[in-house]
Tab-separated table of C-alpha atoms and ligand atoms in Angstrom:
chain	number	residue	atom	x	y	z
W	148	MET	CA	-2.119	28.735	38.770
W	149	GLN	CA	0.396	29.251	42.723
W	150	PRO	CA	4.440	29.698	41.394
W	151	ASP	CA	4.577	27.338	44.579
W	152	LEU	CA	2.113	24.871	41.333
W	153	LEU	CA	3.835	25.460	38.728
W	154	PRO	CA	3.800	22.166	36.353
W	155	ASP	CA	6.917	20.318	36.444
W	156	VAL	CA	7.218	19.613	32.943
W	157	ILE	CA	6.266	21.985	30.337
W	158	ALA	CA	5.528	19.664	27.125
W	159	ILE	CA	6.613	22.469	24.353
W	160	ASP	CA	5.606	20.400	20.816
W	161	GLY	CA	5.524	21.860	17.429
W	162	PRO	CA	6.016	21.783	13.129
W	163	ALA	CA	9.776	22.751	12.066
W	164	ALA	CA	10.757	26.130	13.131
W	165	SER	CA	7.681	27.258	14.455
W	166	GLY	CA	9.266	29.145	17.374
W	167	LYS	CA	9.711	26.264	19.734
W	168	SER	CA	12.918	26.004	20.724
W	169	THR	CA	13.421	29.768	21.076
W	170	ILE	CA	9.807	30.120	23.451
W	171	GLY	CA	11.014	26.503	25.432
W	172	LEU	CA	14.804	28.093	26.474
W	173	MET	CA	13.296	31.967	27.896
W	174	LEU	CA	10.262	30.303	29.061
W	175	ALA	CA	13.412	27.322	30.918
W	176	GLN	CA	15.515	30.506	31.683
W	177	ARG	CA	12.255	32.528	33.381
W	178	LEU	CA	11.354	29.326	35.140
W	179	GLY	CA	14.875	28.550	36.467
W	180	TYR	CA	13.868	25.624	34.657
W	181	LEU	CA	16.585	22.446	32.656
W	182	CYS	CA	15.382	22.872	29.195
W	183	LEU	CA	16.088	20.438	26.305
W	184	ASP	CA	15.454	20.794	23.017
W	185	THR	CA	14.642	16.696	21.741
W	186	GLY	CA	14.997	17.617	18.105
W	187	SER	CA	18.879	18.690	18.843
W	188	MET	CA	19.275	14.466	20.272
W	189	TYR	CA	17.933	13.481	16.392
W	190	ARG	CA	19.900	15.641	14.582
W	191	ALA	CA	22.968	14.507	16.266
W	192	LEU	CA	22.163	11.341	15.777
W	193	THR	CA	22.164	12.018	11.971
W	194	LEU	CA	25.152	13.419	12.354
W	195	ALA	CA	26.729	10.777	13.831
W	196	ALA	CA	25.247	8.708	10.404
W	197	ILE	CA	26.613	11.252	7.974
W	198	LEU	CA	29.632	11.571	9.281
W	199	LYS	CA	29.943	7.416	9.461
W	200	GLY	CA	29.360	7.074	5.601
W	201	ILE	CA	25.988	5.131	7.031
W	202	SER	CA	23.455	6.020	4.812
W	203	PRO	CA	19.769	7.310	6.374
W	204	ASP	CA	17.741	4.698	4.495
W	205	ASN	CA	19.946	1.623	7.016
W	206	GLU	CA	17.698	1.093	10.093
W	207	ASN	CA	20.287	-1.151	11.568
W	208	ASP	CA	23.017	0.808	11.327
W	209	ILE	CA	21.601	4.217	12.818
W	210	THR	CA	19.415	2.032	14.971
W	211	ARG	CA	22.674	0.306	16.473
W	212	LEU	CA	24.402	3.996	15.741
W	213	ALA	CA	21.916	5.044	18.681
W	214	SER	CA	23.222	2.953	21.758
W	215	ASP	CA	26.430	3.325	20.826
W	216	CYS	CA	26.962	7.425	20.345
W	217	ASP	CA	28.209	9.261	23.238
W	218	LEU	CA	26.077	12.366	23.014
W	219	ALA	CA	25.762	15.083	25.740
W	220	ILE	CA	23.373	17.918	25.730
W	221	ILE	CA	25.180	20.384	27.673
W	222	PRO	CA	23.276	23.804	29.451
W	223	LEU	CA	24.556	27.384	28.602
W	224	SER	CA	27.786	28.436	30.723
W	225	GLY	CA	28.338	32.133	28.948
W	226	GLU	CA	28.557	31.011	25.520
W	227	THR	CA	27.468	34.783	23.560
W	228	ASP	CA	27.160	33.250	20.062
W	229	GLY	CA	23.518	32.954	19.754
W	230	ARG	CA	23.001	28.933	20.497
W	231	HIS	CA	20.910	27.964	23.034
W	232	TYR	CA	22.703	24.466	24.310
W	233	THR	CA	26.316	22.630	23.836
W	234	VAL	CA	26.048	19.571	22.198
W	235	MET	CA	29.014	17.569	21.910
W	236	LEU	CA	29.107	14.122	20.171
W	237	ASN	CA	31.545	11.136	21.156
W	238	GLY	CA	33.530	14.329	22.969
W	239	VAL	CA	33.097	17.189	20.236
W	240	ASP	CA	31.454	20.090	19.933
W	241	VAL	CA	29.211	19.727	17.216
W	242	THR	CA	26.124	22.284	18.473
W	243	TRP	CA	26.363	23.955	14.753
W	244	ASP	CA	26.565	21.363	13.080
W	245	LEU	CA	23.492	20.058	13.687
W	246	ARG	CA	21.423	22.865	11.800
W	247	SER	CA	23.273	22.124	7.986
W	248	PRO	CA	20.769	21.055	5.205
W	249	GLN	CA	22.889	17.804	5.266
W	250	VAL	CA	20.524	17.113	8.472
W	251	ASP	CA	17.812	18.538	7.788
W	252	ALA	CA	17.706	16.183	4.592
W	253	ALA	CA	18.245	13.117	6.830
W	254	VAL	CA	17.228	13.756	10.123
W	255	SER	CA	13.194	12.645	9.405
W	256	GLN	CA	13.635	9.738	7.781
W	257	VAL	CA	16.109	9.311	10.700
W	258	SER	CA	13.457	9.692	13.053
W	259	THR	CA	10.823	6.609	11.990
W	260	TYR	CA	13.029	3.987	12.929
W	261	PRO	CA	11.461	2.502	16.046
W	262	GLY	CA	14.793	1.699	17.690
W	263	VAL	CA	15.822	5.194	17.487
W	264	ARG	CA	12.981	6.125	19.043
W	265	SER	CA	12.845	3.830	21.766
W	266	ARG	CA	16.767	4.874	22.560
W	267	MET	CA	15.969	8.691	22.930
W	268	VAL	CA	12.618	8.602	24.661
W	269	GLU	CA	13.886	6.902	27.009
W	270	ARG	CA	16.583	9.509	27.896
W	271	GLN	CA	14.445	11.739	27.046
W	272	ARG	CA	12.036	10.565	30.479
W	273	ALA	CA	15.633	10.061	32.423
W	274	VAL	CA	15.696	14.061	31.937
W	275	GLY	CA	12.261	14.665	32.627
W	276	ARG	CA	11.822	12.749	35.926
W	277	ARG	CA	13.834	15.053	37.339
W	278	GLY	CA	11.645	17.509	36.970
W	279	ARG	CA	11.515	21.406	36.247
W	280	VAL	CA	11.773	20.554	32.838
W	281	VAL	CA	11.093	22.495	29.650
W	282	MET	CA	11.331	20.028	26.630
W	283	ILE	CA	10.456	20.810	23.248
W	284	GLY	CA	10.211	18.209	20.366
W	285	ARG	CA	7.346	16.847	17.825
W	286	ASP	CA	6.026	13.466	20.851
W	287	ILE	CA	6.857	15.221	24.111
W	288	GLY	CA	3.181	15.665	25.108
W	289	THR	CA	1.713	12.457	23.659
W	290	VAL	CA	4.672	9.605	24.213
W	291	VAL	CA	7.290	11.077	26.066
W	292	MET	CA	5.893	12.686	28.460
W	293	PRO	CA	1.992	12.477	28.829
W	294	ASP	CA	1.419	13.356	31.972
W	295	ALA	CA	3.146	16.756	31.470
W	296	GLY	CA	1.938	18.639	33.945
W	297	LEU	CA	1.363	21.835	30.694
W	298	LYS	CA	1.452	21.541	27.030
W	299	LEU	CA	1.670	23.221	24.625
W	300	TYR	CA	1.554	23.551	20.516
W	301	ILE	CA	3.699	26.334	18.880
W	302	THR	CA	2.919	26.997	15.172
W	303	ALA	CA	3.549	29.670	13.061
W	304	SER	CA	2.195	29.276	9.002
W	305	PRO	CA	4.783	27.659	6.859
W	306	GLU	CA	5.672	31.674	5.313
W	307	GLU	CA	7.085	33.071	8.441
W	308	ARG	CA	8.975	29.772	9.797
W	309	ALA	CA	10.466	29.065	6.315
W	310	ARG	CA	11.559	33.495	6.963
W	311	ARG	CA	12.558	32.974	11.014
W	312	ARG	CA	15.229	29.707	9.541
W	313	LEU	CA	16.630	32.028	6.340
W	314	ILE	CA	17.112	35.024	9.170
W	315	ASP	CA	19.060	32.336	11.692
W	316	ARG	CA	20.173	30.458	8.775
W	317	VAL	CA	22.619	33.860	7.517
W	318	ARG	CA	23.279	34.772	10.883
W	319	GLN	CA	25.196	31.224	11.036
W	320	GLY	CA	26.274	32.865	7.438
W	321	ASN	CA	25.034	30.849	5.280
W	322	ASP	CA	23.793	31.721	2.211
W	323	ASP	CA	20.692	29.571	1.922
W	324	GLU	CA	17.620	30.544	0.337
W	325	TYR	CA	13.995	31.531	1.293
W	326	GLN	CA	11.923	28.668	-1.507
W	327	SER	CA	14.913	25.736	-0.452
W	328	ILE	CA	14.192	25.813	3.213
W	329	LEU	CA	10.789	26.597	2.476
W	330	ALA	CA	10.216	23.173	0.487
W	331	ASP	CA	12.727	21.418	3.724
W	332	VAL	CA	9.754	22.730	6.236
W	333	VAL	CA	6.688	21.870	4.675
W	334	ARG	CA	8.046	18.330	3.386
W	335	ARG	CA	10.378	17.651	7.390
W	336	ASP	CA	6.310	18.768	8.354
W	337	GLN	CA	4.558	16.521	5.934
W	338	MET	CA	7.232	12.998	6.999
W	339	ASP	CA	6.675	13.866	11.164
W	340	GLY	CA	3.359	14.129	10.668
W	341	SER	CA	2.675	10.991	8.477
W	342	ARG	CA	5.544	8.560	9.883
W	343	VAL	CA	3.450	5.865	11.870
W	344	LEU	CA	5.051	5.601	15.610
W	345	SER	CA	4.933	8.820	17.076
W	346	PRO	CA	3.833	11.765	14.315
W	347	MET	CA	3.808	15.002	15.068
W	348	ARG	CA	0.323	16.099	15.826
W	349	PRO	CA	-1.248	18.323	19.085
W	350	ALA	CA	-2.011	16.317	22.403
W	351	VAL	CA	-5.730	16.356	23.247
W	352	ASP	CA	-4.751	18.652	26.498
W	353	ALA	CA	-2.870	20.273	24.507
W	354	ILE	CA	-3.293	24.228	24.625
W	355	THR	CA	-2.303	25.452	20.679
W	356	ILE	CA	-0.571	29.275	20.479
W	357	ASP	CA	0.172	30.765	16.751
W	358	THR	CA	2.914	32.041	17.055
W	359	THR	CA	2.513	33.802	12.721
W	360	GLY	CA	3.395	37.502	13.842
W	361	ARG	CA	3.900	37.713	16.765
W	362	SER	CA	7.008	38.309	18.705
W	363	ALA	CA	8.422	35.658	21.069
W	364	GLU	CA	8.414	38.369	23.611
W	365	VAL	CA	4.669	38.502	23.166
W	366	VAL	CA	4.193	34.849	22.777
W	367	ILE	CA	6.401	34.189	26.287
W	368	GLU	CA	3.990	36.508	28.388
W	369	GLU	CA	0.612	34.695	26.950
W	370	ILE	CA	2.816	31.296	28.513
W	371	MET	CA	3.066	33.364	31.731
W	372	SER	CA	-0.301	33.960	31.820
W	373	ILE	CA	-1.350	31.080	31.274
W	374	LEU	CA	0.328	29.973	34.295
W	375	ASN	CA	-0.952	33.222	36.070
W	376	LEU	CA	2.625	33.659	36.295
W	377	ASN	CA	2.969	37.626	35.279
W	378	HIS	CA	4.903	39.075	37.797
W	379	PHE	CA	6.994	35.819	38.727
W	380	GLN	CA	11.221	36.047	39.315
W	381	PRO	CA	12.206	32.490	40.053
W	382	GLU	CA	14.592	32.811	43.461
W	383	GLY	CA	18.027	34.347	43.018
W	384	ARG	CA	16.519	36.687	40.464
W	385	ALA	CA	15.989	39.861	40.916
Z	526	CDP	O1	14.362	23.109	14.772
Z	526	CDP	P1	13.582	22.171	13.494
Z	526	CDP	O2	12.476	22.802	14.425
Z	526	CDP	O3	13.299	22.582	12.288
Z	526	CDP	O4	13.564	21.186	14.198
Z	526	CDP	P2	13.996	20.473	15.551
Z	526	CDP	O5	13.500	20.048	16.513
Z	526	CDP	O6	15.840	20.310	15.600
Z	526	CDP	O7	13.916	18.300	14.723
Z	526	CDP	C1	14.456	18.119	13.977
Z	526	CDP	C2	14.076	16.533	13.459
Z	526	CDP	O8	13.946	15.578	14.493
Z	526	CDP	C3	12.472	17.256	13.612
Z	526	CDP	O9	11.793	17.579	12.143
Z	526	CDP	C4	11.893	15.214	13.634
Z	526	CDP	O10	12.107	14.710	12.324
Z	526	CDP	C5	12.756	15.069	14.748
Z	526	CDP	N1	11.897	14.541	16.108
Z	526	CDP	C6	11.471	14.434	15.881
Z	526	CDP	O11	11.303	13.202	15.537
Z	526	CDP	N2	11.043	13.196	17.880
Z	526	CDP	C7	11.347	14.785	18.246
Z	526	CDP	N3	10.476	14.980	19.339
Z	526	CDP	C8	12.581	16.142	18.297
Z	526	CDP	C9	12.736	15.581	16.703
């Protein structure tokens, strides 16, 4: 693939904590693309429901909230606290609140509701239509952007994913335990993979990359060679 034939949309799907957000952001930075992590949208809606005291079982109120809440995802502009982007919910920076165990516990339930998904997918496609975007999620290659020029499915063993998430959590100042993180990862994979609407699964034309025991840098080099871009630098970079 030549640089001028770069896919306009790169879809990255995969299970919980598989490293897809880290890899997606690094890839977007290498290519000079926008990065949209769609999980943050479902997480922000879940947080909005928690803050309003709406139960995750209350499909009607949560669906209404999906249309009403003011959600913005803003690319990095020099922040150095390890965030990949900034998420604003009703004008408040909630970037780190999205990663709480309370949000982990409810997000997969909230993400099953058809009215929620249609609202989110509509917003995601609007970003996708602008092009030059790496979009990360569970159903990007299958449902949101089925025409994406490159589809990747990033996986790792559940134990490795739980270990990586534990490191993230400790860095963020939380004192979670490996066993409870592993249980949450396995539970969410089960719910996300078995829901009726847009279940998590690789698209038939996706390339699956198992990242167990491999660093993000090594995985990025693999993706760059899939793109035939081993020596590619985006415009404006040395
Ligand atoms: O970062 P992690 O892999 O733990 O999760 P995430 O990508 O932030 O996604 C959180 C949850 O949102 C998932 O467990 C899914 O329930 C839901 N989700 C979804 O249903 N569809 C997407 N395109 C992205 C996320």
